[in-house]
Amino acid sequence: MSDQVLPVARSVTALRGAIRGWRAQGLRVGLVPTMGALHEGHLSLVRMAKERCERVIASLFVNPRQFAPHEDFERYPRDEAGDSALLAGAGCDLLYAPERSVMYPDGFATNVIVSDVSTPLEGEFRPHFFGGVATVVAKLLLQALPDVAVFGEKDYQQLLVIKRMARDLDVPVEIAGCPTVREHDGLAMSSRNAYLSADQRRIAARLNHLMHDAIKAAHAGGAIGVIEAETQRHLHAAGFTSIDYFAIRDAETLAPVSDLARPARILAAAWLGKTRLIDNMAV
Ligand code: PAF
């Protein structure tokens, strides 16, 4: 951990003031939106932003609008001091940590809904989710107007939704995706991995191994539907309590595919007890 102190902005005025100063010096600005509980995956986003821009802002806001009432908003891990030290060590220049009332003042009445790419997969199982994400990310982009905003490919469908939103609304910000960072056994890093018991943590790594097996089977000419169904059976056998989806889809539209003629992506969401894990890879 770094003992550098990272400046923090808690209002849109303070955020824009800092950015105005940088712009006056001709500096490029990158934004890394986060909900905190940072790990190496988030820090890789900061490093990517820093390669592209002289100044990098990380936002920290646990966005209530992307959690359904039964989800983990209340217990989502929060540690601003720890996150701030990690960000400073990764080369971040400013933490933007707005209060809820800054993001959603009384009377807030706007929802950004991206149809099409939001609909399948996560959209089926978490119907509230992408509306909440698109709304908060649209606000963050407009508040900061960075040159580049960096998001993890770990949330692949989220990345597609944000790219579509920025394109459709002519938001003048480049949206960049950063490859998933994995633990030594292949488990995708996630703030929610902290919820896993030792036993669940061991089982969790099977998700990525089974994705690799499915990719091999698809390249060997196996029928996509059969591979998806068999992998779901293997996930149950490995100890996953429930599987929301395990699917091979068109990498751009997320439409179902029957072969690998176009670039495809394998995407999965599965439960270990009360913890939901997601992962994806290029096929
Ligand atoms: O991926 C996340 O951490 C969140 O969905 C995001 C993009 C910061 C929006 O709240």
Short mmCIF file of C-alpha atoms and ligand atoms in Angstrom, two decimals:
data_model
loop_
_atom_site.label_atom_id
_atom_site.label_comp_id
_atom_site.label_asym_id
_atom_site.label_seq_id
_atom_site.Cartn_x
_atom_site.Cartn_y
_atom_site.Cartn_z
CA MET A 1 0.00 0.00 0.00
CA SER A 2 1.10 3.56 -0.68
CA ASP A 3 1.24 6.22 2.03
CA GLN A 4 0.73 8.98 -0.56
CA VAL A 5 -2.43 10.95 0.10
CA LEU A 6 -4.77 11.06 -2.87
CA PRO A 7 -6.75 14.30 -3.24
CA VAL A 8 -10.49 13.72 -3.15
CA ALA A 9 -13.33 15.61 -4.83
CA ARG A 10 -16.81 15.13 -3.41
CA SER A 11 -18.78 17.53 -5.60
CA VAL A 12 -19.17 18.05 -9.33
CA THR A 13 -17.80 21.59 -8.88
CA ALA A 14 -14.61 20.32 -7.21
CA LEU A 15 -14.21 17.60 -9.84
CA ARG A 16 -14.61 20.02 -12.73
CA GLY A 17 -12.29 22.55 -11.06
CA ALA A 18 -9.46 20.00 -10.93
CA ILE A 19 -10.08 18.94 -14.53
CA ARG A 20 -10.18 22.55 -15.73
CA GLY A 21 -6.71 23.09 -14.22
CA TRP A 22 -5.33 20.06 -16.06
CA ARG A 23 -6.98 21.03 -19.33
CA ALA A 24 -5.42 24.50 -19.05
CA GLN A 25 -2.02 22.76 -19.08
CA GLY A 26 -3.01 20.74 -22.15
CA LEU A 27 -3.14 17.44 -20.25
CA ARG A 28 -5.25 14.43 -21.26
CA VAL A 29 -7.62 13.08 -18.63
CA GLY A 30 -8.70 9.46 -18.03
CA LEU A 31 -11.57 8.23 -15.86
CA VAL A 32 -11.89 4.85 -14.15
CA PRO A 33 -15.39 4.40 -12.68
CA THR A 34 -15.49 1.97 -9.71
CA MET A 35 -17.67 0.98 -6.80
CA GLY A 36 -14.61 0.59 -4.56
CA ALA A 37 -13.49 -2.63 -2.78
CA LEU A 38 -10.57 -2.37 -5.16
CA HIS A 39 -8.33 -5.21 -6.25
CA GLU A 40 -5.61 -5.75 -8.84
CA GLY A 41 -8.23 -5.78 -11.62
CA HIS A 42 -9.24 -2.18 -10.84
CA LEU A 43 -5.60 -1.12 -10.55
CA SER A 44 -4.94 -2.50 -14.04
CA LEU A 45 -7.69 -0.14 -15.30
CA VAL A 46 -5.94 2.78 -13.61
CA ARG A 47 -2.60 1.78 -15.15
CA MET A 48 -4.18 1.50 -18.60
CA ALA A 49 -5.75 4.95 -18.19
CA LYS A 50 -2.39 6.32 -17.05
CA GLU A 51 -0.68 4.95 -20.17
CA ARG A 52 -3.15 6.89 -22.27
CA CYS A 53 -3.53 10.09 -20.24
CA GLU A 54 -1.32 12.30 -18.07
CA ARG A 55 -3.99 12.56 -15.35
CA VAL A 56 -6.32 9.84 -14.07
CA ILE A 57 -9.42 10.12 -11.92
CA ALA A 58 -11.00 7.10 -10.24
CA SER A 59 -14.58 7.46 -9.12
CA LEU A 60 -15.85 5.59 -6.09
CA PHE A 61 -19.60 5.34 -5.79
CA VAL A 62 -21.62 2.29 -4.75
CA ASN A 63 -24.51 2.94 -7.06
CA PRO A 64 -27.82 2.01 -5.41
CA ARG A 65 -29.68 2.06 -8.73
CA GLN A 66 -27.88 -1.01 -10.06
CA PHE A 67 -28.85 -3.22 -7.10
CA ALA A 68 -32.29 -4.84 -6.78
CA PRO A 69 -33.82 -4.65 -3.27
CA HIS A 70 -32.85 -8.29 -2.52
CA GLU A 71 -29.22 -7.80 -3.67
CA ASP A 72 -26.06 -6.97 -1.72
CA PHE A 73 -26.10 -3.13 -1.73
CA GLU A 74 -25.98 -2.93 2.09
CA ARG A 75 -23.25 -5.51 2.56
CA TYR A 76 -21.18 -4.47 -0.50
CA PRO A 77 -17.61 -4.01 0.89
CA ARG A 78 -16.67 -0.36 1.54
CA ASP A 79 -13.16 0.89 2.46
CA GLU A 80 -12.48 4.36 1.09
CA ALA A 81 -9.17 4.83 2.95
CA GLY A 82 -7.80 1.49 1.72
CA ASP A 83 -9.03 2.12 -1.83
CA SER A 84 -7.52 5.59 -1.84
CA ALA A 85 -4.08 4.25 -0.83
CA LEU A 86 -4.21 1.56 -3.55
CA LEU A 87 -5.20 4.12 -6.18
CA ALA A 88 -2.39 6.49 -5.20
CA GLY A 89 0.08 3.60 -5.51
CA ALA A 90 -1.23 2.80 -9.01
CA GLY A 91 -0.65 6.37 -10.24
CA CYS A 92 -4.17 7.78 -9.87
CA ASP A 93 -4.25 11.57 -9.44
CA LEU A 94 -7.71 12.22 -8.00
CA LEU A 95 -10.41 10.26 -6.23
CA TYR A 96 -13.94 11.37 -7.04
CA ALA A 97 -16.18 10.12 -4.24
CA PRO A 98 -19.57 11.82 -4.47
CA GLU A 99 -22.30 11.38 -1.87
CA ARG A 100 -25.55 9.82 -2.97
CA SER A 101 -27.20 13.28 -2.89
CA VAL A 102 -24.65 14.55 -5.44
CA MET A 103 -25.41 11.74 -7.88
CA TYR A 104 -29.14 11.53 -7.18
CA PRO A 105 -30.38 14.81 -5.71
CA ASP A 106 -34.01 15.02 -4.57
CA GLY A 107 -36.30 14.95 -7.57
CA PHE A 108 -33.86 13.01 -9.76
CA ALA A 109 -36.11 11.56 -12.46
CA THR A 110 -33.96 10.37 -15.38
CA ASN A 111 -33.22 6.80 -16.39
CA VAL A 112 -30.88 5.89 -19.22
CA ILE A 113 -32.13 2.67 -20.80
CA VAL A 114 -30.06 0.95 -23.48
CA SER A 115 -32.16 -1.65 -25.25
CA ASP A 116 -30.90 -4.45 -27.49
CA VAL A 117 -27.51 -5.43 -26.01
CA SER A 118 -28.90 -5.01 -22.44
CA THR A 119 -31.69 -7.52 -22.96
CA PRO A 120 -30.19 -11.05 -22.87
CA LEU A 121 -28.05 -12.79 -20.20
CA GLU A 122 -27.53 -10.33 -17.31
CA GLY A 123 -30.58 -8.41 -18.54
CA GLU A 124 -32.77 -11.48 -18.01
CA PHE A 125 -31.52 -12.25 -14.54
CA ARG A 126 -30.89 -8.70 -13.26
CA PRO A 127 -33.47 -6.61 -15.17
CA HIS A 128 -32.78 -3.47 -13.09
CA PHE A 129 -29.01 -3.66 -13.55
CA PHE A 130 -28.10 -2.07 -16.87
CA GLY A 131 -30.52 0.84 -16.43
CA GLY A 132 -28.74 1.66 -13.17
CA VAL A 133 -25.30 1.26 -14.73
CA ALA A 134 -26.09 3.28 -17.88
CA THR A 135 -27.62 6.09 -15.80
CA VAL A 136 -24.71 6.42 -13.38
CA VAL A 137 -22.04 6.03 -16.06
CA ALA A 138 -23.75 8.62 -18.29
CA LYS A 139 -23.65 11.00 -15.31
CA LEU A 140 -20.00 10.26 -14.51
CA LEU A 141 -18.96 10.76 -18.15
CA LEU A 142 -20.84 14.05 -18.39
CA GLN A 143 -19.56 15.28 -15.03
CA ALA A 144 -15.91 14.63 -15.91
CA LEU A 145 -15.90 14.64 -19.75
CA PRO A 146 -12.60 12.70 -19.79
CA ASP A 147 -10.74 11.84 -22.99
CA VAL A 148 -10.91 8.12 -22.17
CA ALA A 149 -12.95 6.07 -19.69
CA VAL A 150 -11.67 2.58 -18.90
CA PHE A 151 -13.87 -0.39 -17.91
CA GLY A 152 -13.01 -4.03 -17.22
CA GLU A 153 -13.78 -6.75 -19.76
CA LYS A 154 -14.68 -8.86 -16.72
CA ASP A 155 -18.12 -7.20 -17.05
CA TYR A 156 -18.20 -7.79 -20.79
CA GLN A 157 -21.89 -7.13 -21.36
CA GLN A 158 -21.66 -3.97 -19.23
CA LEU A 159 -18.80 -2.79 -21.47
CA LEU A 160 -20.95 -3.34 -24.58
CA VAL A 161 -23.88 -1.49 -22.98
CA ILE A 162 -21.68 1.49 -22.01
CA LYS A 163 -20.10 1.65 -25.49
CA ARG A 164 -23.55 1.66 -27.05
CA MET A 165 -24.86 4.31 -24.65
CA ALA A 166 -21.88 6.62 -25.31
CA ARG A 167 -22.22 6.13 -29.06
CA ASP A 168 -25.99 6.62 -29.14
CA LEU A 169 -25.87 9.76 -26.97
CA ASP A 170 -22.83 11.25 -28.77
CA VAL A 171 -20.88 11.41 -25.50
CA PRO A 172 -17.46 12.62 -26.66
CA VAL A 173 -15.46 10.10 -24.62
CA GLU A 174 -13.54 7.06 -25.84
CA ILE A 175 -14.67 3.93 -23.98
CA ALA A 176 -11.79 1.49 -23.56
CA GLY A 177 -11.95 -2.14 -22.35
CA CYS A 178 -9.17 -3.64 -20.23
CA PRO A 179 -8.51 -7.43 -20.10
CA THR A 180 -9.67 -9.37 -17.02
CA VAL A 181 -7.10 -9.92 -14.28
CA ARG A 182 -7.17 -13.45 -12.82
CA GLU A 183 -5.99 -15.20 -9.68
CA HIS A 184 -3.25 -17.87 -10.09
CA ASP A 185 -5.93 -20.56 -10.58
CA GLY A 186 -7.84 -18.62 -13.25
CA LEU A 187 -10.63 -17.16 -11.09
CA ALA A 188 -11.50 -13.68 -12.39
CA MET A 189 -10.76 -11.05 -9.75
CA SER A 190 -13.94 -9.55 -8.33
CA SER A 191 -14.86 -7.56 -5.23
CA ARG A 192 -17.49 -10.22 -4.55
CA ASN A 193 -14.85 -13.00 -4.26
CA ALA A 194 -14.42 -11.69 -0.69
CA TYR A 195 -17.79 -13.30 0.16
CA LEU A 196 -16.57 -16.84 -0.68
CA SER A 197 -15.77 -19.42 2.03
CA ALA A 198 -12.55 -21.44 1.60
CA ASP A 199 -14.55 -24.32 0.12
CA GLN A 200 -16.47 -22.08 -2.26
CA ARG A 201 -13.25 -20.34 -3.28
CA ARG A 202 -11.80 -23.72 -4.34
CA ILE A 203 -14.91 -24.58 -6.38
CA ALA A 204 -15.02 -21.07 -7.92
CA ALA A 205 -11.87 -21.72 -9.99
CA ARG A 206 -13.70 -24.52 -11.85
CA LEU A 207 -15.80 -21.94 -13.67
CA ASN A 208 -12.82 -20.67 -15.65
CA HIS A 209 -11.45 -24.20 -16.25
CA LEU A 210 -14.81 -25.32 -17.64
CA MET A 211 -14.94 -22.26 -19.87
CA HIS A 212 -11.57 -23.27 -21.34
CA ASP A 213 -12.88 -26.82 -21.89
CA ALA A 214 -15.99 -25.45 -23.62
CA ILE A 215 -13.87 -23.25 -25.91
CA LYS A 216 -11.75 -26.26 -26.89
CA ALA A 217 -14.88 -28.31 -27.58
CA ALA A 218 -16.35 -25.50 -29.73
CA HIS A 219 -13.14 -25.26 -31.78
CA ALA A 220 -13.19 -29.04 -32.20
CA GLY A 221 -16.56 -28.64 -33.94
CA GLY A 222 -18.90 -29.62 -31.07
CA ALA A 223 -22.50 -28.40 -31.30
CA ILE A 224 -22.79 -25.14 -29.35
CA GLY A 225 -26.08 -26.08 -27.63
CA VAL A 226 -24.67 -29.41 -26.48
CA ILE A 227 -21.49 -27.80 -25.14
CA GLU A 228 -23.54 -25.23 -23.20
CA ALA A 229 -25.81 -27.88 -21.67
CA GLU A 230 -22.94 -30.25 -20.80
CA THR A 231 -20.92 -27.49 -19.16
CA GLN A 232 -23.91 -26.52 -17.03
CA ARG A 233 -24.07 -30.14 -15.84
CA HIS A 234 -20.34 -30.05 -15.03
CA LEU A 235 -20.77 -26.82 -13.08
CA HIS A 236 -23.52 -28.40 -10.96
CA ALA A 237 -21.35 -31.47 -10.41
CA ALA A 238 -18.44 -29.21 -9.34
CA GLY A 239 -20.61 -27.73 -6.57
CA PHE A 240 -22.14 -24.59 -8.10
CA THR A 241 -25.55 -24.24 -6.49
CA SER A 242 -27.28 -22.65 -9.45
CA ILE A 243 -26.37 -21.47 -12.94
CA ASP A 244 -28.03 -18.40 -14.42
CA TYR A 245 -26.44 -18.89 -17.83
CA PHE A 246 -23.51 -20.46 -19.59
CA ALA A 247 -23.65 -19.33 -23.18
CA ILE A 248 -21.57 -18.92 -26.33
CA ARG A 249 -22.75 -15.76 -28.09
CA ASP A 250 -21.86 -13.39 -30.89
CA ALA A 251 -19.13 -11.19 -29.39
CA GLU A 252 -20.68 -7.97 -30.64
CA THR A 253 -24.45 -8.47 -30.45
CA LEU A 254 -24.65 -11.27 -27.83
CA ALA A 255 -27.11 -13.07 -30.12
CA PRO A 256 -27.04 -16.89 -29.93
CA VAL A 257 -24.67 -18.55 -32.43
CA SER A 258 -24.64 -21.99 -33.97
CA ASP A 259 -21.01 -21.89 -35.17
CA LEU A 260 -17.82 -19.85 -34.84
CA ALA A 261 -18.03 -18.12 -38.22
CA ARG A 262 -18.01 -14.69 -36.49
CA PRO A 263 -16.08 -13.69 -33.33
CA ALA A 264 -17.80 -15.31 -30.34
CA ARG A 265 -17.66 -14.86 -26.58
CA ILE A 266 -18.39 -17.35 -23.85
CA LEU A 267 -20.26 -15.79 -20.91
CA ALA A 268 -21.29 -17.33 -17.61
CA ALA A 269 -23.05 -16.44 -14.37
CA ALA A 270 -23.25 -19.01 -11.59
CA TRP A 271 -23.98 -19.07 -7.86
CA LEU A 272 -22.00 -20.46 -4.96
CA GLY A 273 -24.43 -20.15 -2.06
CA LYS A 274 -25.36 -16.47 -1.87
CA THR A 275 -22.48 -15.31 -4.07
CA ARG A 276 -22.97 -14.78 -7.78
CA LEU A 277 -19.89 -15.06 -9.99
CA ILE A 278 -19.65 -13.91 -13.60
CA ASP A 279 -16.93 -14.50 -16.13
CA ASN A 280 -16.37 -14.39 -19.90
CA MET A 281 -13.68 -15.11 -22.48
CA ALA A 282 -13.13 -14.77 -26.19
CA VAL A 283 -13.84 -18.11 -27.92
O1 PAF B 1 -18.36 -2.16 -12.86
C1 PAF B 1 -18.64 -1.42 -11.89
O2 PAF B 1 -17.92 -1.39 -10.88
C2 PAF B 1 -19.90 -0.58 -11.92
O3 PAF B 1 -20.93 -1.23 -12.58
C3 PAF B 1 -19.67 0.83 -12.49
C4 PAF B 1 -19.25 0.78 -13.95
C5 PAF B 1 -18.61 1.55 -11.69
C6 PAF B 1 -20.97 1.64 -12.43
O4 PAF B 1 -21.43 1.78 -11.12
#
